[in-house]
mmCIF file of C-alpha atoms in Angstrom:
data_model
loop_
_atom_site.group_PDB
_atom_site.id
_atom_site.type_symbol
_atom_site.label_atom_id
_atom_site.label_comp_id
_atom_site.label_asym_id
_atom_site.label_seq_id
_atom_site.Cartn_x
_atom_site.Cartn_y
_atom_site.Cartn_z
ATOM 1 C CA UNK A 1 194.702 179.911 156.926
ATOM 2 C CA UNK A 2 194.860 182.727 154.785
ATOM 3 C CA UNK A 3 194.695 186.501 156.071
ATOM 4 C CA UNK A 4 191.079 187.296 154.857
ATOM 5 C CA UNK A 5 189.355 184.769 157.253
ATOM 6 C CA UNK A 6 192.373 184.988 159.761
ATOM 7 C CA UNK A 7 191.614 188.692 160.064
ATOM 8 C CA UNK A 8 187.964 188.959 158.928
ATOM 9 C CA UNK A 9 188.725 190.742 155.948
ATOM 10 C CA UNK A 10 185.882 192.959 153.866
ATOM 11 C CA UNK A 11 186.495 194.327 151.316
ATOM 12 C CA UNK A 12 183.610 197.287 149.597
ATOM 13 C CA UNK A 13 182.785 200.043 147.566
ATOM 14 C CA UNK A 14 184.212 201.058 144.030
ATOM 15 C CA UNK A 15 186.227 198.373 142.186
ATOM 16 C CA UNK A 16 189.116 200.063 140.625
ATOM 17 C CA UNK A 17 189.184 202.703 142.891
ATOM 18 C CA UNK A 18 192.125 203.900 145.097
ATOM 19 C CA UNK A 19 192.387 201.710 148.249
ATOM 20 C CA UNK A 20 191.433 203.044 151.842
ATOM 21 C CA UNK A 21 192.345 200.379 154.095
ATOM 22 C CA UNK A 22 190.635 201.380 158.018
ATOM 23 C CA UNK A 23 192.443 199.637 161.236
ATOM 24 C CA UNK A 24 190.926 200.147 164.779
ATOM 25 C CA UNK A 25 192.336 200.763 167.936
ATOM 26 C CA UNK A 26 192.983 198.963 171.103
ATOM 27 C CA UNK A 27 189.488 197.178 172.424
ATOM 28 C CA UNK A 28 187.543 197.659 169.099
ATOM 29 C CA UNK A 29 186.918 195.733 165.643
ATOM 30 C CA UNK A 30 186.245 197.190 162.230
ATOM 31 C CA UNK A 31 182.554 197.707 163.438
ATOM 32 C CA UNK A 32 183.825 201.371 164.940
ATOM 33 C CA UNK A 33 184.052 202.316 161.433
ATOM 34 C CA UNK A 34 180.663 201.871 160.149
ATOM 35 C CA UNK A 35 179.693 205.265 159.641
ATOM 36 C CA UNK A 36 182.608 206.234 157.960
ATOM 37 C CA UNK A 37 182.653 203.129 155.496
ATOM 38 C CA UNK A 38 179.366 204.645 153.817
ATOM 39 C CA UNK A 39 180.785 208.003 152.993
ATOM 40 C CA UNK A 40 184.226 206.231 151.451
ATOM 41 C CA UNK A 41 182.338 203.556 149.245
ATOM 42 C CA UNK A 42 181.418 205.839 146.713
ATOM 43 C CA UNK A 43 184.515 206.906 145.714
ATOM 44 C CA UNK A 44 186.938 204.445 146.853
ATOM 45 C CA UNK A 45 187.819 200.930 147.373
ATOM 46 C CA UNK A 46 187.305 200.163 151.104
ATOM 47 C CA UNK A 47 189.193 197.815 153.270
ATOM 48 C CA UNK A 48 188.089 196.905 157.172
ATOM 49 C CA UNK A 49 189.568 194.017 158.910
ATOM 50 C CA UNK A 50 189.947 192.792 162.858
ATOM 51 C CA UNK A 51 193.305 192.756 164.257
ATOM 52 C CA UNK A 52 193.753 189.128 165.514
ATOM 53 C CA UNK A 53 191.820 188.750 168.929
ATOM 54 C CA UNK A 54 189.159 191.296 168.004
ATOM 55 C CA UNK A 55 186.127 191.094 166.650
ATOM 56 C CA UNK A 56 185.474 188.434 164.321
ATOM 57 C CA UNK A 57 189.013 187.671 163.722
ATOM 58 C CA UNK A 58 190.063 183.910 164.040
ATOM 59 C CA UNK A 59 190.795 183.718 167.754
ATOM 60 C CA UNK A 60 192.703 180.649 167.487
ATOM 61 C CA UNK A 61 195.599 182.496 165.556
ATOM 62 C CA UNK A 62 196.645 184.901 169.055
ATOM 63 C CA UNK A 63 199.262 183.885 170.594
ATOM 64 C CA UNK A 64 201.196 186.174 173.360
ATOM 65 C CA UNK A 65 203.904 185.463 171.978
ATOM 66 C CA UNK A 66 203.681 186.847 168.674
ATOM 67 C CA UNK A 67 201.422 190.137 169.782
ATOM 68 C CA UNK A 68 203.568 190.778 172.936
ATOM 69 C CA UNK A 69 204.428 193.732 170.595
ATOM 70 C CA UNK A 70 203.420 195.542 167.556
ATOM 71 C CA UNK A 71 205.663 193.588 165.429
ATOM 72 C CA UNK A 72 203.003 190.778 164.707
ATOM 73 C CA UNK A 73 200.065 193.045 164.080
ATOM 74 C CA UNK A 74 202.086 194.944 161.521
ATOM 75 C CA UNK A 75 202.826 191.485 159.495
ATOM 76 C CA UNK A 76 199.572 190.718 159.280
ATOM 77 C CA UNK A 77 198.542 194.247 157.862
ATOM 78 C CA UNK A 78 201.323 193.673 155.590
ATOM 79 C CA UNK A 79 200.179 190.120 154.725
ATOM 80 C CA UNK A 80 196.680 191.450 154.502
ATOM 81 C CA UNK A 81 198.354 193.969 151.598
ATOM 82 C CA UNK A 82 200.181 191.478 149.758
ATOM 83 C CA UNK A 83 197.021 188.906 149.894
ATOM 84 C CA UNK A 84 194.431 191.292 148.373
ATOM 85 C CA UNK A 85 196.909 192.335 146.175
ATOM 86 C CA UNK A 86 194.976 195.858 145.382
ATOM 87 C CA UNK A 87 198.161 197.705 144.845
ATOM 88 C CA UNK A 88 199.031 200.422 146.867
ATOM 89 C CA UNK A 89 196.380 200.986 149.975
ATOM 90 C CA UNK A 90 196.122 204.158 151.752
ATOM 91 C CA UNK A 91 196.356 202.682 155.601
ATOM 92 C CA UNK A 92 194.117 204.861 157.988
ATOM 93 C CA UNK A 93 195.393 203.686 161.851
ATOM 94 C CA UNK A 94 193.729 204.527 164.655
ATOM 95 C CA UNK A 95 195.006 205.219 167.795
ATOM 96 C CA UNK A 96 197.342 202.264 168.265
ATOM 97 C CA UNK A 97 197.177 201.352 165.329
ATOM 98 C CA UNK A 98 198.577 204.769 163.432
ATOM 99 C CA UNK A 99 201.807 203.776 164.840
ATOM 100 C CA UNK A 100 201.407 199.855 162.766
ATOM 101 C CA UNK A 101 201.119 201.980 159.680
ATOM 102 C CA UNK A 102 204.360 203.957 160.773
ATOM 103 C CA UNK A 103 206.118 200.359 161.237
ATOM 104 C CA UNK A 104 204.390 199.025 158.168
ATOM 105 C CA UNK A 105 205.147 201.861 156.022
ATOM 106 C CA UNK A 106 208.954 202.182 156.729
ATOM 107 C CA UNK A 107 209.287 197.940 156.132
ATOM 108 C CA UNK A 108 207.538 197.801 152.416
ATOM 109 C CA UNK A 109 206.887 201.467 151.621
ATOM 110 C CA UNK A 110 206.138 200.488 148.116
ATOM 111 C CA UNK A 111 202.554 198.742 149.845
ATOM 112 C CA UNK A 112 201.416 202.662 151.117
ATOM 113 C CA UNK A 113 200.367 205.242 148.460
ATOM 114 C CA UNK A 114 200.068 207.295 151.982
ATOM 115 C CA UNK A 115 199.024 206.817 156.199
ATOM 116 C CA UNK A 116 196.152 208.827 157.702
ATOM 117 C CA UNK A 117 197.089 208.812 161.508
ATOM 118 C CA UNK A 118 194.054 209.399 163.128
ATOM 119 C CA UNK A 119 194.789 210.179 166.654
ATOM 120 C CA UNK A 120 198.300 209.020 166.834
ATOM 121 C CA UNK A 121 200.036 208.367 169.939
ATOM 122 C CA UNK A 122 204.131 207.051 169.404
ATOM 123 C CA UNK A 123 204.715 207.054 173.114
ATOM 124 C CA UNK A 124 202.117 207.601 175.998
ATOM 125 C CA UNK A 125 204.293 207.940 178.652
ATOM 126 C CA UNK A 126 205.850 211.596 179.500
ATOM 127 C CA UNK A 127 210.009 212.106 179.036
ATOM 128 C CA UNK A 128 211.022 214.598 181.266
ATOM 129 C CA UNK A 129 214.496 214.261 179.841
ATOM 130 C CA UNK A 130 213.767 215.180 176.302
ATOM 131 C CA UNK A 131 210.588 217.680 177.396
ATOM 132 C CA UNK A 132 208.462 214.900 175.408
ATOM 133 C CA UNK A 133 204.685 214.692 176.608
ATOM 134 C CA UNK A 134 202.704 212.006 175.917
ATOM 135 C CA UNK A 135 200.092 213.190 178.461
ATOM 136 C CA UNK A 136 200.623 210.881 180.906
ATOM 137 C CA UNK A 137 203.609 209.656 183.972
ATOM 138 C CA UNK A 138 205.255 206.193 183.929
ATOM 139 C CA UNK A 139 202.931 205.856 187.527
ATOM 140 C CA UNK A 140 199.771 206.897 185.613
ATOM 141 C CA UNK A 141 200.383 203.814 182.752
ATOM 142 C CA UNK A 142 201.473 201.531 185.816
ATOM 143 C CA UNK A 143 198.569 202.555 187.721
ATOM 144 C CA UNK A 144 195.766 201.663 184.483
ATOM 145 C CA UNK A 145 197.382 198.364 183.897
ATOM 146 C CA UNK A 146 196.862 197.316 187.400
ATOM 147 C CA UNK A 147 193.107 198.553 187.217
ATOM 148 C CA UNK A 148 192.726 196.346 184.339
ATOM 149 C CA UNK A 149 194.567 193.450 185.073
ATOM 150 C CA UNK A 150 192.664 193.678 188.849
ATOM 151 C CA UNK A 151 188.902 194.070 187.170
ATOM 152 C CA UNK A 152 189.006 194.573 183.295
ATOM 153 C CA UNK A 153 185.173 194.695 183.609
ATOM 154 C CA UNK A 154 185.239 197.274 185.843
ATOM 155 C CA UNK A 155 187.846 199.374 184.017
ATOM 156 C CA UNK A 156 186.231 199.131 180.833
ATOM 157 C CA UNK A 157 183.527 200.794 182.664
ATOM 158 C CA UNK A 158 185.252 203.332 184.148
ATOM 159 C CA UNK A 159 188.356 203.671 181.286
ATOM 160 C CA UNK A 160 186.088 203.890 178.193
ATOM 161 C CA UNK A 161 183.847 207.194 178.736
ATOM 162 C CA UNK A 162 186.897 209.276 179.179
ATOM 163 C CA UNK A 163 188.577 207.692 176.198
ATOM 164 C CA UNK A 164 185.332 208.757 174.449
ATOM 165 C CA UNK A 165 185.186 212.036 175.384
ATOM 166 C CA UNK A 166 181.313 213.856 174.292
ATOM 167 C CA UNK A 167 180.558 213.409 177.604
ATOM 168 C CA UNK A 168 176.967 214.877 176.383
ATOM 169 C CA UNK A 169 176.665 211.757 174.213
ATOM 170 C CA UNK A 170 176.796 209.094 176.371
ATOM 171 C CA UNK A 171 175.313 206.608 174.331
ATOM 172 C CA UNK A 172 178.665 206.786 172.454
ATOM 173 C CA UNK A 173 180.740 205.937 175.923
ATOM 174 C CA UNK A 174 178.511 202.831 176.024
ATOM 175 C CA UNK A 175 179.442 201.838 172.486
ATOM 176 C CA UNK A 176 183.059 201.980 173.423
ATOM 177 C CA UNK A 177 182.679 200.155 177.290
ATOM 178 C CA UNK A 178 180.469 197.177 175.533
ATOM 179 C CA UNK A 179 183.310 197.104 172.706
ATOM 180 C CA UNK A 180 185.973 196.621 175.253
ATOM 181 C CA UNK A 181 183.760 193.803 177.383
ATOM 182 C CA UNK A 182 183.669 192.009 174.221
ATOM 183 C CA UNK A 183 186.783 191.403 174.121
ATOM 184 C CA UNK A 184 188.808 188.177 175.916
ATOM 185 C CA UNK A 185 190.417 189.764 179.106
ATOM 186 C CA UNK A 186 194.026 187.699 178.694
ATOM 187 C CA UNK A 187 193.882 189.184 175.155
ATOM 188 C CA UNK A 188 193.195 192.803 176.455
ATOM 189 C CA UNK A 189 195.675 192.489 178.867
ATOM 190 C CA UNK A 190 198.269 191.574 176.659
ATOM 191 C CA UNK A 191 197.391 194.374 174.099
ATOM 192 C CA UNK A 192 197.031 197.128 176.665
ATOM 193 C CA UNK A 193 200.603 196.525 177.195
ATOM 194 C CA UNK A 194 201.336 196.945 173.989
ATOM 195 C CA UNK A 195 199.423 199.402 173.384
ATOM 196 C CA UNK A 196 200.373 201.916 176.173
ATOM 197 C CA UNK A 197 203.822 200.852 176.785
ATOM 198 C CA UNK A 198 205.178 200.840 173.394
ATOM 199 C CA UNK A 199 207.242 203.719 172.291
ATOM 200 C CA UNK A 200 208.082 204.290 168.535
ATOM 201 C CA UNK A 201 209.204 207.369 168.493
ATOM 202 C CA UNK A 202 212.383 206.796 166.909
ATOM 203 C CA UNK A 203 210.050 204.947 164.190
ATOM 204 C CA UNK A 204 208.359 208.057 162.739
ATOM 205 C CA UNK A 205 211.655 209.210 160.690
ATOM 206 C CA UNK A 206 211.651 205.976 158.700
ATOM 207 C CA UNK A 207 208.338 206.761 157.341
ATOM 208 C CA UNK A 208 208.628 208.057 153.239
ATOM 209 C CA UNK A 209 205.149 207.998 151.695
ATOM 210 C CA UNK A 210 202.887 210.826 152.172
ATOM 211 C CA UNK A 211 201.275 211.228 155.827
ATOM 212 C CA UNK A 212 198.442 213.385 156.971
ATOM 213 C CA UNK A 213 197.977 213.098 161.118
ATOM 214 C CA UNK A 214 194.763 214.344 162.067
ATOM 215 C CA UNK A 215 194.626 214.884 165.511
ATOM 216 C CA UNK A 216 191.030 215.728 167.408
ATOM 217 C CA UNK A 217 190.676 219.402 169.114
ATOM 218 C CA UNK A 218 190.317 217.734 172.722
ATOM 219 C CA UNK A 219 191.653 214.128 173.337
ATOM 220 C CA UNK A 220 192.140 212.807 176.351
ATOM 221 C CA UNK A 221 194.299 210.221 175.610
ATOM 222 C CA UNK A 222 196.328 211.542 172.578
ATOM 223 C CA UNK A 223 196.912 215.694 173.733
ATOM 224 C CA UNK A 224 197.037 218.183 170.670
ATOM 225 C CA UNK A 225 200.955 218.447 171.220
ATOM 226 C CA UNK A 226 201.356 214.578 170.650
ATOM 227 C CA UNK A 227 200.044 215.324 166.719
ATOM 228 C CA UNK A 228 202.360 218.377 166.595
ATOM 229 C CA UNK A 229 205.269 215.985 167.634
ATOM 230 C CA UNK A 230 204.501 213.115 165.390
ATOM 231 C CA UNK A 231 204.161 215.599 162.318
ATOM 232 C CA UNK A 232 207.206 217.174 163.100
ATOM 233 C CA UNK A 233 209.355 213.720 162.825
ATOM 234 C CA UNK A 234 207.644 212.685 159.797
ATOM 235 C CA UNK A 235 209.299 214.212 156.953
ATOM 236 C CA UNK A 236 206.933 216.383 154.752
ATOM 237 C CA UNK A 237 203.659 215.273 156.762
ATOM 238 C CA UNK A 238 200.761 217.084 157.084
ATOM 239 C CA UNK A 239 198.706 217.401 160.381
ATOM 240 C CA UNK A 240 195.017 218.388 160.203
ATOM 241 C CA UNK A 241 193.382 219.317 163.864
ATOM 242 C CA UNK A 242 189.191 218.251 163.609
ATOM 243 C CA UNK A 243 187.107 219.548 165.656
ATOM 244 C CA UNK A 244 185.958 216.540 166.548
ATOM 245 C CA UNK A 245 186.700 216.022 170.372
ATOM 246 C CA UNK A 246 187.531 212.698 172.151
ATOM 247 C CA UNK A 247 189.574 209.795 170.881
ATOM 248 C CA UNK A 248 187.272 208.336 168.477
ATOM 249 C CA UNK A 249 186.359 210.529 165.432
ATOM 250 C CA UNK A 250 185.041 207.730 163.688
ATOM 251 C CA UNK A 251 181.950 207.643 165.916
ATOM 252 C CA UNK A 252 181.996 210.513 167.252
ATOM 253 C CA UNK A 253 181.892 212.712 163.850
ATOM 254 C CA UNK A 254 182.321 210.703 161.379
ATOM 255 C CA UNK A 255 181.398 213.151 158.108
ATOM 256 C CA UNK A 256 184.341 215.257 159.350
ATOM 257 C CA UNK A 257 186.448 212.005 160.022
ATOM 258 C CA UNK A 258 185.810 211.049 156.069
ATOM 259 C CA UNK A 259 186.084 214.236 154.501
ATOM 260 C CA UNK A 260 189.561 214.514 155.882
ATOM 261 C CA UNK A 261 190.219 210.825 154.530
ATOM 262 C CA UNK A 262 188.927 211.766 151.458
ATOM 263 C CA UNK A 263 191.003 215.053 150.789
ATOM 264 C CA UNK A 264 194.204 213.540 151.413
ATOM 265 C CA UNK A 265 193.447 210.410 149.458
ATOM 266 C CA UNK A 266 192.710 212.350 146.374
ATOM 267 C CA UNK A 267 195.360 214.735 146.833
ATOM 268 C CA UNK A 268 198.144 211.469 146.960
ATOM 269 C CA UNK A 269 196.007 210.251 144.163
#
């Protein structure tokens, strides 16, 4: 099977352009992008896929095996590169997925004309012994999983608003919570563990090609100082602070989301 149906691959906007190639986060599909695809297309060549077990991704291909860590989802973006063969993409990650980008980049940097890391998290989980916050304790991420694993259902209900943020707009909260009930359960488990359990801190340094980390003013689950760290271990990156609040910029403001997209893609450009 190749990677375009495997990952539900769609591909927009300007033919020749430079490439902007958009991966979600943990419990979403390219759909959380839809408001920032518009304001791309007109001057760029714009990429969306599913991670496999998202979305309309070919459910058949997970396996816990191969996404018990990040390893397999950052083939696949890679294999996703090398299929569409557009030359070199910009890769905007998400949440979990900035830190695919970081792994992606540092294996075939010659694939990335740059990374956005939108809301970047390397590690989640607090260090006392190197004074690293991630914003929350080892008990805290121990704690979640258990919620999930117990009732995913019930934690999407209860997890997703605060991921959110905009408490004032809770119609997007809802967004987010049906998102994550769409999703299989053994799947979400699996990537939860990956997702907040990983640490790749060690990873940003290996990262060459031009990176911009745009972190969101308040964020619940990815603290202001989290940006500030990952910018300081990627050499010569950039971090941009939106006032966008919450963990999802892409819904939540999305002009502001693109226009910080677009500045850095025509400044590596």
């Amino acid at each position: 099977m190749g990677t375009r149906s495997r990952n539900h691959v769609t591909v927009s906007g300007r033919a020749g352009g430079p490439v902007v190639m958009l991966a979600h986060g943990f419990g979403c599909d390219q759909h959380m992008w839809r408001l920032v695809v518009p304001l791309l297309e007109r001057d760029f060549t714009v990429v969306v896929f599913d991670h496999v077990g998202a979305g309309q991704s070919d459910l058949s291909a997970w396996s816990p095996e191969r996404y018990a860590t990040l390893d397999g989802y950052t083939e696949d973006v890679l294999a996703v590169c090398r299929e569409l063969a557009l030359g070199p993409v910009t890769f905007v990650g998400h949440s979990v997925s900035a830190m695919m980008g970081v792994l992606a980049a540092a294996r075939e940097p010659d694939a990335f004309a740059g990374l956005v890391l939108l809301a970047p998290s390397p590690c989640f989980i607090d260090d006392p012994a190197t004074g690293y916050r991630g914003g929350f304790s080892a008990d805290d991420i121990d704690e979640l999983l258990e919620s999930l694993d117990a009732n995913y259902l019930g934690w999407s209900g209860a997890m997703a608003p605060v991921i959110m943020g905009n408490p004032e707009r809770p119609e997007l909260g809802e967004e987010l919570t049906n998102s994550f009930c769409r999703t299989d359960p053994d799947i979400a488990r699996v990537f939860a563990r990956v997702t907040f359990l990983s640490d790749n801190r060690e990873d940003l340094a290996k990262v060459t090609v031009p990176t911009l980390v745009a972190q969101c003013s308040v964020d619940a689950i990815a603290p202001p100082g989290v940006g500030a760290f990952v910018r300081s271990r990627i050499p010569g990156s950039r971090l941009v602070t939106l006032d966008a609040t919450g963990h999802c910029p892409q819904l939540a403001a999305p002009e502001e989301t693109a226009a910080a997209i677009t500045d850095f893609v025509r400044a590596v450009h």
